[in-house]
PDB file of C-alpha atoms in Angstrom:
ATOM      1  CA  UNK A   1      79.776 103.444  78.590  1.00 68.00           C
ATOM      2  CA  UNK A   2      81.474 101.263  81.213  1.00 92.00           C
ATOM      3  CA  UNK A   3      79.201  98.780  82.976  1.00 97.00           C
ATOM      4  CA  UNK A   4      80.145  96.551  85.889  1.00 98.00           C
ATOM      5  CA  UNK A   5      77.870  93.733  87.009  1.00 98.00           C
ATOM      6  CA  UNK A   6      78.349  92.164  90.426  1.00 98.00           C
ATOM      7  CA  UNK A   7      76.957  88.701  91.068  1.00 98.00           C
ATOM      8  CA  UNK A   8      76.139  88.302  94.750  1.00 97.00           C
ATOM      9  CA  UNK A   9      74.888  91.086  97.042  1.00 97.00           C
ATOM     10  CA  UNK A  10      76.376  89.670 100.235  1.00 95.00           C
ATOM     11  CA  UNK A  11      78.961  91.479 102.331  1.00 95.00           C
ATOM     12  CA  UNK A  12      81.698  91.193  99.680  1.00 96.00           C
ATOM     13  CA  UNK A  13      79.536  92.037  96.667  1.00 97.00           C
ATOM     14  CA  UNK A  14      77.866  94.991  98.394  1.00 97.00           C
ATOM     15  CA  UNK A  15      81.231  96.350  99.583  1.00 98.00           C
ATOM     16  CA  UNK A  16      82.685  96.078  96.078  1.00 98.00           C
ATOM     17  CA  UNK A  17      79.655  98.002  94.803  1.00 98.00           C
ATOM     18  CA  UNK A  18      80.170 100.651  97.499  1.00 98.00           C
ATOM     19  CA  UNK A  19      83.885 101.026  96.762  1.00 98.00           C
ATOM     20  CA  UNK A  20      83.217 101.110  93.011  1.00 97.00           C
ATOM     21  CA  UNK A  21      80.650 103.867  93.516  1.00 97.00           C
ATOM     22  CA  UNK A  22      82.930 105.979  95.735  1.00 97.00           C
ATOM     23  CA  UNK A  23      85.827 105.685  93.275  1.00 97.00           C
ATOM     24  CA  UNK A  24      83.596 106.485  90.286  1.00 96.00           C
ATOM     25  CA  UNK A  25      84.926 103.525  88.332  1.00 96.00           C
ATOM     26  CA  UNK A  26      81.804 102.833  86.250  1.00 94.00           C
ATOM     27  CA  UNK A  27      78.872 104.838  84.986  1.00 94.00           C
ATOM     28  CA  UNK A  28      76.608 101.803  85.221  1.00 97.00           C
ATOM     29  CA  UNK A  29      76.605  99.357  88.116  1.00 98.00           C
ATOM     30  CA  UNK A  30      74.331  96.338  88.397  1.00 98.00           C
ATOM     31  CA  UNK A  31      73.863  93.923  91.313  1.00 98.00           C
ATOM     32  CA  UNK A  32      72.406  90.460  90.816  1.00 98.00           C
ATOM     33  CA  UNK A  33      71.348  88.167  93.654  1.00 97.00           C
ATOM     34  CA  UNK A  34      68.732  85.439  93.960  1.00 96.00           C
ATOM     35  CA  UNK A  35      67.598  87.056  97.234  1.00 96.00           C
ATOM     36  CA  UNK A  36      65.377  89.840  95.889  1.00 97.00           C
ATOM     37  CA  UNK A  37      64.781  91.524  99.250  1.00 98.00           C
ATOM     38  CA  UNK A  38      68.526  91.657  99.947  1.00 97.00           C
ATOM     39  CA  UNK A  39      69.554  93.048  96.575  1.00 98.00           C
ATOM     40  CA  UNK A  40      66.720  95.613  96.630  1.00 98.00           C
ATOM     41  CA  UNK A  41      67.777  96.805 100.079  1.00 98.00           C
ATOM     42  CA  UNK A  42      71.461  97.101  99.135  1.00 98.00           C
ATOM     43  CA  UNK A  43      70.680  99.031  95.958  1.00 98.00           C
ATOM     44  CA  UNK A  44      68.301 101.371  97.791  1.00 98.00           C
ATOM     45  CA  UNK A  45      70.896 102.067 100.490  1.00 98.00           C
ATOM     46  CA  UNK A  46      73.633 102.702  97.907  1.00 98.00           C
ATOM     47  CA  UNK A  47      71.414 104.964  95.801  1.00 98.00           C
ATOM     48  CA  UNK A  48      70.649 107.076  98.855  1.00 98.00           C
ATOM     49  CA  UNK A  49      74.334 108.029  98.885  1.00 97.00           C
ATOM     50  CA  UNK A  50      74.549 108.859  95.186  1.00 96.00           C
ATOM     51  CA  UNK A  51      74.581 112.615  95.889  1.00 96.00           C
ATOM     52  CA  UNK A  52      77.991 112.291  97.536  1.00 97.00           C
ATOM     53  CA  UNK A  53      79.876 110.372  94.837  1.00 97.00           C
ATOM     54  CA  UNK A  54      80.566 110.629  91.081  1.00 96.00           C
ATOM     55  CA  UNK A  55      77.331 110.243  89.128  1.00 96.00           C
ATOM     56  CA  UNK A  56      76.370 106.713  88.146  1.00 96.00           C
ATOM     57  CA  UNK A  57      73.325 104.543  87.527  1.00 97.00           C
ATOM     58  CA  UNK A  58      72.896 101.751  90.067  1.00 97.00           C
ATOM     59  CA  UNK A  59      70.334  98.967  89.638  1.00 98.00           C
ATOM     60  CA  UNK A  60      69.737  95.512  91.094  1.00 98.00           C
ATOM     61  CA  UNK A  61      67.544  92.478  90.518  1.00 98.00           C
ATOM     62  CA  UNK A  62      67.032  88.776  91.054  1.00 97.00           C
ATOM     63  CA  UNK A  63      66.771  88.501  87.254  1.00 98.00           C
ATOM     64  CA  UNK A  64      70.142  87.830  85.628  1.00 98.00           C
ATOM     65  CA  UNK A  65      69.227  90.078  82.702  1.00 98.00           C
ATOM     66  CA  UNK A  66      70.289  92.991  84.941  1.00 98.00           C
ATOM     67  CA  UNK A  67      73.863  91.972  83.982  1.00 98.00           C
ATOM     68  CA  UNK A  68      73.177  92.438  80.258  1.00 98.00           C
ATOM     69  CA  UNK A  69      76.008  93.913  78.198  1.00 97.00           C
ATOM     70  CA  UNK A  70      78.372  94.313  81.164  1.00 98.00           C
ATOM     71  CA  UNK A  71      82.005  95.021  80.353  1.00 98.00           C
ATOM     72  CA  UNK A  72      83.116  93.150  83.471  1.00 98.00           C
ATOM     73  CA  UNK A  73      81.175  90.664  85.590  1.00 98.00           C
ATOM     74  CA  UNK A  74      82.491  90.300  89.144  1.00 98.00           C
ATOM     75  CA  UNK A  75      81.461  86.974  90.694  1.00 98.00           C
ATOM     76  CA  UNK A  76      81.225  87.029  94.494  1.00 97.00           C
ATOM     77  CA  UNK A  77      78.294  84.657  94.992  1.00 90.00           C
ATOM     78  CA  UNK A  78      78.786  81.389  96.855  1.00 85.00           C
ATOM     79  CA  UNK A  79      78.906  79.694 100.202  1.00 76.00           C
ATOM     80  CA  UNK A  80      80.565  81.747 102.931  1.00 74.00           C
ATOM     81  CA  UNK A  81      83.766  80.594 104.569  1.00 72.00           C
ATOM     82  CA  UNK A  82      83.001  79.511 108.128  1.00 75.00           C
ATOM     83  CA  UNK A  83      85.294  79.976 111.114  1.00 79.00           C
ATOM     84  CA  UNK A  84      88.105  77.416 110.875  1.00 74.00           C
ATOM     85  CA  UNK A  85      87.138  76.344 107.360  1.00 73.00           C
ATOM     86  CA  UNK A  86      89.766  76.500 104.595  1.00 71.00           C
ATOM     87  CA  UNK A  87      89.014  78.097 101.253  1.00 67.00           C
ATOM     88  CA  UNK A  88      89.541  74.746  99.533  1.00 69.00           C
ATOM     89  CA  UNK A  89      86.750  73.190 101.618  1.00 76.00           C
ATOM     90  CA  UNK A  90      84.306  75.554  99.936  1.00 75.00           C
ATOM     91  CA  UNK A  91      85.124  74.211  96.495  1.00 81.00           C
ATOM     92  CA  UNK A  92      82.389  71.631  95.874  1.00 81.00           C
ATOM     93  CA  UNK A  93      79.302  73.760  96.456  1.00 83.00           C
ATOM     94  CA  UNK A  94      80.733  76.818  94.740  1.00 90.00           C
ATOM     95  CA  UNK A  95      81.727  74.837  91.643  1.00 89.00           C
ATOM     96  CA  UNK A  96      78.133  73.624  91.319  1.00 88.00           C
ATOM     97  CA  UNK A  97      76.939  77.209  91.537  1.00 90.00           C
ATOM     98  CA  UNK A  98      79.262  78.132  88.660  1.00 92.00           C
ATOM     99  CA  UNK A  99      77.941  75.286  86.493  1.00 92.00           C
ATOM    100  CA  UNK A 100      74.500  76.877  86.447  1.00 93.00           C
ATOM    101  CA  UNK A 101      75.574  80.521  86.617  1.00 95.00           C
ATOM    102  CA  UNK A 102      78.172  80.817  83.847  1.00 96.00           C
ATOM    103  CA  UNK A 103      75.969  79.798  80.867  1.00 97.00           C
ATOM    104  CA  UNK A 104      73.328  82.295  82.035  1.00 97.00           C
ATOM    105  CA  UNK A 105      75.882  85.086  82.347  1.00 97.00           C
ATOM    106  CA  UNK A 106      77.403  84.425  78.930  1.00 97.00           C
ATOM    107  CA  UNK A 107      73.947  84.566  77.381  1.00 98.00           C
ATOM    108  CA  UNK A 108      73.290  88.110  78.621  1.00 98.00           C
ATOM    109  CA  UNK A 109      76.886  89.445  78.659  1.00 98.00           C
ATOM    110  CA  UNK A 110      78.782  87.497  75.969  1.00 97.00           C
ATOM    111  CA  UNK A 111      81.599  90.033  75.655  1.00 97.00           C
ATOM    112  CA  UNK A 112      82.306  90.520  79.360  1.00 98.00           C
ATOM    113  CA  UNK A 113      85.513  89.817  81.205  1.00 98.00           C
ATOM    114  CA  UNK A 114      84.841  87.503  84.151  1.00 98.00           C
ATOM    115  CA  UNK A 115      86.510  88.453  87.434  1.00 98.00           C
ATOM    116  CA  UNK A 116      86.272  85.775  90.127  1.00 98.00           C
ATOM    117  CA  UNK A 117      86.326  86.741  93.799  1.00 97.00           C
ATOM    118  CA  UNK A 118      84.453  83.740  95.229  1.00 94.00           C
ATOM    119  CA  UNK A 119      86.684  81.263  97.067  1.00 92.00           C
ATOM    120  CA  UNK A 120      88.586  79.085  96.474  1.00 93.00           C
ATOM    121  CA  UNK A 121      89.334  81.691  93.829  1.00 96.00           C
ATOM    122  CA  UNK A 122      92.118  79.832  91.996  1.00 97.00           C
ATOM    123  CA  UNK A 123      90.073  76.650  91.637  1.00 96.00           C
ATOM    124  CA  UNK A 124      86.965  78.552  90.550  1.00 96.00           C
ATOM    125  CA  UNK A 125      88.907  80.669  88.053  1.00 97.00           C
ATOM    126  CA  UNK A 126      90.111  77.469  86.401  1.00 97.00           C
ATOM    127  CA  UNK A 127      86.648  75.901  86.472  1.00 96.00           C
ATOM    128  CA  UNK A 128      84.959  79.004  85.039  1.00 97.00           C
ATOM    129  CA  UNK A 129      87.543  79.302  82.286  1.00 97.00           C
ATOM    130  CA  UNK A 130      86.810  75.684  81.349  1.00 96.00           C
ATOM    131  CA  UNK A 131      83.030  76.051  81.597  1.00 96.00           C
ATOM    132  CA  UNK A 132      82.971  79.284  79.623  1.00 97.00           C
ATOM    133  CA  UNK A 133      85.512  78.216  76.986  1.00 96.00           C
ATOM    134  CA  UNK A 134      86.658  81.841  76.931  1.00 97.00           C
ATOM    135  CA  UNK A 135      90.312  82.766  76.293  1.00 97.00           C
ATOM    136  CA  UNK A 136      92.382  82.571  79.483  1.00 96.00           C
ATOM    137  CA  UNK A 137      92.989  86.343  79.457  1.00 97.00           C
ATOM    138  CA  UNK A 138      89.230  87.020  79.826  1.00 98.00           C
ATOM    139  CA  UNK A 139      88.725  84.902  82.964  1.00 98.00           C
ATOM    140  CA  UNK A 140      90.814  85.788  85.995  1.00 98.00           C
ATOM    141  CA  UNK A 141      90.591  85.937  89.752  1.00 98.00           C
ATOM    142  CA  UNK A 142      91.345  88.520  92.422  1.00 98.00           C
ATOM    143  CA  UNK A 143      94.101  86.115  93.459  1.00 98.00           C
ATOM    144  CA  UNK A 144      96.725  87.452  95.842  1.00 98.00           C
ATOM    145  CA  UNK A 145      96.086  91.165  95.281  1.00 98.00           C
ATOM    146  CA  UNK A 146      94.604  91.249  98.786  1.00 98.00           C
ATOM    147  CA  UNK A 147      97.292  88.974 100.287  1.00 98.00           C
ATOM    148  CA  UNK A 148      99.998  91.208  98.823  1.00 98.00           C
ATOM    149  CA  UNK A 149      98.305  94.253 100.349  1.00 98.00           C
ATOM    150  CA  UNK A 150      98.293  92.539 103.756  1.00 98.00           C
ATOM    151  CA  UNK A 151     101.953  91.641 103.239  1.00 98.00           C
ATOM    152  CA  UNK A 152     102.936  95.217 102.403  1.00 98.00           C
ATOM    153  CA  UNK A 153     100.973  96.625 105.339  1.00 98.00           C
ATOM    154  CA  UNK A 154     102.710  94.351 107.835  1.00 98.00           C
ATOM    155  CA  UNK A 155     106.166  95.041 106.407  1.00 97.00           C
ATOM    156  CA  UNK A 156     105.486  98.790 106.398  1.00 97.00           C
ATOM    157  CA  UNK A 157     104.238  98.752 109.974  1.00 96.00           C
ATOM    158  CA  UNK A 158     107.311  96.852 111.158  1.00 96.00           C
ATOM    159  CA  UNK A 159     109.735  99.171 109.344  1.00 96.00           C
ATOM    160  CA  UNK A 160     107.725 102.315 110.157  1.00 96.00           C
ATOM    161  CA  UNK A 161     107.459 103.465 106.546  1.00 97.00           C
ATOM    162  CA  UNK A 162     104.480 104.308 104.301  1.00 97.00           C
ATOM    163  CA  UNK A 163     102.814 101.196 102.922  1.00 97.00           C
ATOM    164  CA  UNK A 164     102.721 102.860  99.491  1.00 97.00           C
ATOM    165  CA  UNK A 165     106.533 102.664  99.368  1.00 97.00           C
ATOM    166  CA  UNK A 166     106.689  98.927 100.050  1.00 97.00           C
ATOM    167  CA  UNK A 167     106.728  96.705  96.979  1.00 97.00           C
ATOM    168  CA  UNK A 168     106.355  93.041  97.851  1.00 98.00           C
ATOM    169  CA  UNK A 169     104.243  90.227  96.476  1.00 98.00           C
ATOM    170  CA  UNK A 170     102.527  87.063  97.617  1.00 98.00           C
ATOM    171  CA  UNK A 171     102.310  84.517  94.786  1.00 98.00           C
ATOM    172  CA  UNK A 172     100.641  81.155  94.178  1.00 98.00           C
ATOM    173  CA  UNK A 173      97.373  80.149  95.791  1.00 97.00           C
ATOM    174  CA  UNK A 174      95.115  82.636  97.505  1.00 96.00           C
ATOM    175  CA  UNK A 175      95.188  80.320 100.468  1.00 93.00           C
ATOM    176  CA  UNK A 176      97.326  78.230 102.755  1.00 93.00           C
ATOM    177  CA  UNK A 177      99.971  77.233 100.175  1.00 96.00           C
ATOM    178  CA  UNK A 178     100.721  80.797  99.035  1.00 98.00           C
ATOM    179  CA  UNK A 179     104.341  81.986  99.127  1.00 98.00           C
ATOM    180  CA  UNK A 180     106.016  85.291 100.039  1.00 98.00           C
ATOM    181  CA  UNK A 181     108.486  86.677  97.518  1.00 97.00           C
ATOM    182  CA  UNK A 182     111.013  88.082  99.948  1.00 97.00           C
ATOM    183  CA  UNK A 183     113.904  88.029  97.475  1.00 96.00           C
ATOM    184  CA  UNK A 184     112.365  90.677  95.185  1.00 96.00           C
ATOM    185  CA  UNK A 185     110.744  92.869  97.882  1.00 97.00           C
ATOM    186  CA  UNK A 186     111.818  96.507  98.016  1.00 97.00           C
ATOM    187  CA  UNK A 187     111.203  99.598 100.101  1.00 97.00           C
ATOM    188  CA  UNK A 188     111.407 102.542  97.745  1.00 94.00           C
ATOM    189  CA  UNK A 189     114.193 101.402  95.450  1.00 91.00           C
ATOM    190  CA  UNK A 190     116.079  99.594  98.215  1.00 96.00           C
ATOM    191  CA  UNK A 191     115.991  95.777  98.277  1.00 95.00           C
ATOM    192  CA  UNK A 192     114.426  94.655 101.535  1.00 95.00           C
ATOM    193  CA  UNK A 193     117.443  92.414 102.148  1.00 91.00           C
ATOM    194  CA  UNK A 194     119.598  95.577 102.232  1.00 93.00           C
ATOM    195  CA  UNK A 195     117.254  97.763 104.292  1.00 94.00           C
ATOM    196  CA  UNK A 196     119.134  99.495 107.101  1.00 91.00           C
ATOM    197  CA  UNK A 197     117.615 102.953 107.602  1.00 91.00           C
ATOM    198  CA  UNK A 198     118.712 104.603 110.880  1.00 90.00           C
ATOM    199  CA  UNK A 199     115.882 104.738 113.391  1.00 87.00           C
ATOM    200  CA  UNK A 200     113.834 102.151 111.478  1.00 92.00           C
ATOM    201  CA  UNK A 201     113.676  98.455 112.275  1.00 88.00           C
ATOM    202  CA  UNK A 202     115.267  95.737 110.202  1.00 89.00           C
ATOM    203  CA  UNK A 203     113.641  92.418 109.361  1.00 92.00           C
ATOM    204  CA  UNK A 204     115.037  89.381 111.143  1.00 93.00           C
ATOM    205  CA  UNK A 205     114.243  85.827 110.093  1.00 94.00           C
ATOM    206  CA  UNK A 206     111.872  85.626 113.051  1.00 96.00           C
ATOM    207  CA  UNK A 207     110.127  88.824 111.873  1.00 95.00           C
ATOM    208  CA  UNK A 208     109.702  87.378 108.386  1.00 96.00           C
ATOM    209  CA  UNK A 209     108.150  84.191 109.750  1.00 97.00           C
ATOM    210  CA  UNK A 210     105.740  86.124 111.950  1.00 97.00           C
ATOM    211  CA  UNK A 211     104.727  88.548 109.187  1.00 97.00           C
ATOM    212  CA  UNK A 212     104.029  85.791 106.679  1.00 97.00           C
ATOM    213  CA  UNK A 213     102.076  83.758 109.254  1.00 96.00           C
ATOM    214  CA  UNK A 214      99.943  86.847 109.902  1.00 96.00           C
ATOM    215  CA  UNK A 215      99.321  87.262 106.166  1.00 97.00           C
ATOM    216  CA  UNK A 216      98.351  83.634 105.699  1.00 95.00           C
ATOM    217  CA  UNK A 217      96.003  83.519 108.703  1.00 94.00           C
ATOM    218  CA  UNK A 218      94.525  87.039 108.359  1.00 94.00           C
ATOM    219  CA  UNK A 219      91.236  85.894 106.858  1.00 91.00           C
ATOM    220  CA  UNK A 220      90.694  83.299 109.602  1.00 90.00           C
ATOM    221  CA  UNK A 221      91.250  85.981 112.235  1.00 92.00           C
ATOM    222  CA  UNK A 222      88.790  88.393 110.597  1.00 94.00           C
ATOM    223  CA  UNK A 223      86.155  85.722 109.959  1.00 90.00           C
ATOM    224  CA  UNK A 224      86.420  84.587 113.573  1.00 92.00           C
ATOM    225  CA  UNK A 225      85.791  88.133 114.751  1.00 95.00           C
ATOM    226  CA  UNK A 226      83.113  89.429 112.369  1.00 92.00           C
ATOM    227  CA  UNK A 227      82.045  86.611 110.074  1.00 89.00           C
ATOM    228  CA  UNK A 228      83.505  87.784 106.764  1.00 88.00           C
ATOM    229  CA  UNK A 229      86.266  89.821 105.163  1.00 92.00           C
ATOM    230  CA  UNK A 230      84.844  92.620 103.035  1.00 96.00           C
ATOM    231  CA  UNK A 231      86.523  96.053 103.180  1.00 97.00           C
ATOM    232  CA  UNK A 232      90.029  95.221 101.924  1.00 97.00           C
ATOM    233  CA  UNK A 233      88.808  92.743  99.285  1.00 97.00           C
ATOM    234  CA  UNK A 234      86.346  95.412  98.135  1.00 97.00           C
ATOM    235  CA  UNK A 235      89.162  97.895  97.631  1.00 98.00           C
ATOM    236  CA  UNK A 236      91.447  95.280  96.056  1.00 98.00           C
ATOM    237  CA  UNK A 237      88.747  94.337  93.558  1.00 98.00           C
ATOM    238  CA  UNK A 238      88.161  97.969  92.636  1.00 98.00           C
ATOM    239  CA  UNK A 239      91.871  98.385  91.883  1.00 98.00           C
ATOM    240  CA  UNK A 240      91.594  95.460  89.452  1.00 98.00           C
ATOM    241  CA  UNK A 241      88.451  96.992  87.905  1.00 98.00           C
ATOM    242  CA  UNK A 242      90.228 100.327  87.447  1.00 98.00           C
ATOM    243  CA  UNK A 243      93.136  98.559  85.734  1.00 98.00           C
ATOM    244  CA  UNK A 244      90.663  96.980  83.305  1.00 98.00           C
ATOM    245  CA  UNK A 245      88.235  99.813  82.609  1.00 97.00           C
ATOM    246  CA  UNK A 246      90.887 102.536  82.467  1.00 97.00           C
ATOM    247  CA  UNK A 247      93.204 100.305  80.410  1.00 97.00           C
ATOM    248  CA  UNK A 248      95.985 101.045  82.896  1.00 98.00           C
ATOM    249  CA  UNK A 249      98.507  98.306  81.982  1.00 98.00           C
ATOM    250  CA  UNK A 250      98.844  97.831  85.747  1.00 98.00           C
ATOM    251  CA  UNK A 251     100.973  95.004  87.156  1.00 98.00           C
ATOM    252  CA  UNK A 252      98.868  93.004  89.626  1.00 98.00           C
ATOM    253  CA  UNK A 253      99.180  89.493  91.109  1.00 98.00           C
ATOM    254  CA  UNK A 254      95.865  88.239  89.741  1.00 98.00           C
ATOM    255  CA  UNK A 255      95.040  84.569  89.253  1.00 98.00           C
ATOM    256  CA  UNK A 256      94.909  83.284  85.692  1.00 98.00           C
ATOM    257  CA  UNK A 257      95.583  80.080  83.805  1.00 98.00           C
ATOM    258  CA  UNK A 258      99.291  79.399  83.403  1.00 97.00           C
ATOM    259  CA  UNK A 259     100.910  77.380  80.641  1.00 96.00           C
ATOM    260  CA  UNK A 260     104.666  76.737  80.713  1.00 95.00           C
ATOM    261  CA  UNK A 261     105.302  79.313  83.424  1.00 95.00           C
ATOM    262  CA  UNK A 262     108.432  78.427  85.445  1.00 92.00           C
ATOM    263  CA  UNK A 263     107.641  74.809  84.612  1.00 93.00           C
ATOM    264  CA  UNK A 264     104.011  75.189  85.730  1.00 97.00           C
ATOM    265  CA  UNK A 265     101.047  74.453  83.447  1.00 96.00           C
ATOM    266  CA  UNK A 266      97.296  73.794  83.455  1.00 96.00           C
ATOM    267  CA  UNK A 267      96.492  75.589  86.695  1.00 98.00           C
ATOM    268  CA  UNK A 268      95.224  79.017  87.766  1.00 98.00           C
ATOM    269  CA  UNK A 269      97.174  80.910  90.395  1.00 98.00           C
ATOM    270  CA  UNK A 270      98.651  84.331  91.051  1.00 98.00           C
ATOM    271  CA  UNK A 271     101.808  85.712  89.518  1.00 98.00           C
ATOM    272  CA  UNK A 272     102.544  89.324  88.518  1.00 97.00           C
ATOM    273  CA  UNK A 273     100.529  90.090  85.392  1.00 98.00           C
ATOM    274  CA  UNK A 274      99.823  93.102  83.179  1.00 98.00           C
ATOM    275  CA  UNK A 275      96.094  93.862  83.449  1.00 98.00           C
ATOM    276  CA  UNK A 276      94.313  96.091  80.942  1.00 98.00           C
ATOM    277  CA  UNK A 277      91.099  96.417  78.949  1.00 97.00           C
ATOM    278  CA  UNK A 278      91.618  92.984  77.391  1.00 97.00           C
ATOM    279  CA  UNK A 279      91.991  91.314  80.804  1.00 98.00           C
ATOM    280  CA  UNK A 280      95.264  89.583  81.655  1.00 98.00           C
ATOM    281  CA  UNK A 281      97.444  90.637  78.754  1.00 98.00           C
ATOM    282  CA  UNK A 282     100.718  89.072  79.899  1.00 97.00           C
ATOM    283  CA  UNK A 283     102.028  87.081  82.841  1.00 97.00           C
ATOM    284  CA  UNK A 284     105.473  88.265  83.888  1.00 97.00           C
ATOM    285  CA  UNK A 285     108.465  86.072  84.604  1.00 93.00           C
ATOM    286  CA  UNK A 286     109.645  87.097  88.062  1.00 90.00           C
ATOM    287  CA  UNK A 287     113.030  86.532  89.697  1.00 92.00           C
ATOM    288  CA  UNK A 288     112.751  83.657  92.160  1.00 96.00           C
ATOM    289  CA  UNK A 289     115.273  82.020  94.429  1.00 96.00           C
ATOM    290  CA  UNK A 290     115.248  78.226  94.741  1.00 96.00           C
ATOM    291  CA  UNK A 291     113.024  78.232  97.839  1.00 97.00           C
ATOM    292  CA  UNK A 292     110.433  80.444  96.143  1.00 97.00           C
ATOM    293  CA  UNK A 293     110.495  78.414  92.936  1.00 97.00           C
ATOM    294  CA  UNK A 294     109.874  75.170  94.816  1.00 97.00           C
ATOM    295  CA  UNK A 295     107.172  76.835  96.907  1.00 97.00           C
ATOM    296  CA  UNK A 296     105.401  78.054  93.785  1.00 98.00           C
ATOM    297  CA  UNK A 297     105.432  74.550  92.317  1.00 97.00           C
ATOM    298  CA  UNK A 298     104.044  73.074  95.547  1.00 97.00           C
ATOM    299  CA  UNK A 299     101.302  75.686  95.555  1.00 98.00           C
ATOM    300  CA  UNK A 300     100.440  74.802  91.949  1.00 98.00           C
ATOM    301  CA  UNK A 301     100.258  71.115  92.895  1.00 97.00           C
ATOM    302  CA  UNK A 302      97.875  71.921  95.774  1.00 96.00           C
ATOM    303  CA  UNK A 303      95.506  73.840  93.498  1.00 96.00           C
ATOM    304  CA  UNK A 304      95.748  71.268  90.698  1.00 96.00           C
ATOM    305  CA  UNK A 305      94.903  68.442  93.092  1.00 94.00           C
ATOM    306  CA  UNK A 306      91.749  70.265  94.189  1.00 93.00           C
ATOM    307  CA  UNK A 307      90.798  70.871  90.535  1.00 94.00           C
ATOM    308  CA  UNK A 308      91.251  67.175  89.693  1.00 93.00           C
ATOM    309  CA  UNK A 309      89.241  66.124  92.768  1.00 90.00           C
ATOM    310  CA  UNK A 310      86.338  68.146  91.361  1.00 89.00           C
ATOM    311  CA  UNK A 311      86.546  66.349  88.029  1.00 88.00           C
ATOM    312  CA  UNK A 312      88.203  69.071  85.910  1.00 90.00           C
TER     313      UNK A 312
END
C-alpha cells in the first residue's frame, strides 16, 4: 500500500497533502510537524473533506514515528523565505534542521525515497544525500518542475495557446542562476524558434527577456503579496509523487546529484530526468546551445559555492 509522509505542516506541506488527497495518489498520508496544534488542525480539516475525494487514511503527529514505513518522504519543513530574501540565504538554518531530521527519518522509514521541497532545494538535496548516504537516485528535489510550469504558462499566454501544448524547460538552480532552454522549446511539435501561426503572437528577443525575468522573480512577487508560494508547488510536487508511485517513467526536471554531466560533477541541480518507482532512474543529455551550456555551468558553480560555504 502506497504511503506518503510529509514533513512540515506549513502552507506548502498542507497544500501538498491537500493536492495529494484530491488526486488520490496515496492510500496512506501522514503529516509530521513539531507544532502539534498546527498538525492536528490541518489533519482534522483535511479529514473533514475525505467524503469528496478518493478514499485514503490521513494521520498527523508531532512524533516522527508517524512517518514509519513511508514509500516517499516529502520534506517541506524549514525557515520560510522572507520578502526580498533569496533562497540561498535560507541555507544555513535549513541545513542544521536536516542534520537532526534525516537520521530520525531513516530510522523509521529506511526504505523511503526522500523528496526535498525545502529551499534552497538544490543545496539541501546535496546535503541530505550526503547525510543519508543513500544512492543519488533515492534523494532528489522538486527542482525546476515549478519554474518550468511558470515558463510554459507565460509562453502559452503570450502565444495564446494551451499551456499543455507548450514544452519548455528551466534547468539548473531553482533560484536566481537558473537558465531557460529556449533552443529546445516547442509548441506542439513546432520548434518555438519557428513558431509563426497566423493570428498568434511570435516571440521577440524582448518578449523572451521579459518572460524569463517573470519566471525568475515569480516567487518574490508571490511572497511579497501573500507570504508564501503554495498552490503551484503543491501541484508540482504531486506530479512528481505520481511519477514515483505509479512508476510512470515520466521525464521531469528534478534536482539530483550529477556526475560527469555536460562537464558538471558533484552538485545537485535540475536537468530532465526519468522519474519512476526507484526515484531518479536516469538523467538525460539534452541539446544545448553554447549560451545554455555556459549558463548551466555557471548555475552549477553558484550551487557548489553555497554547498562548500556550508562545509560539504
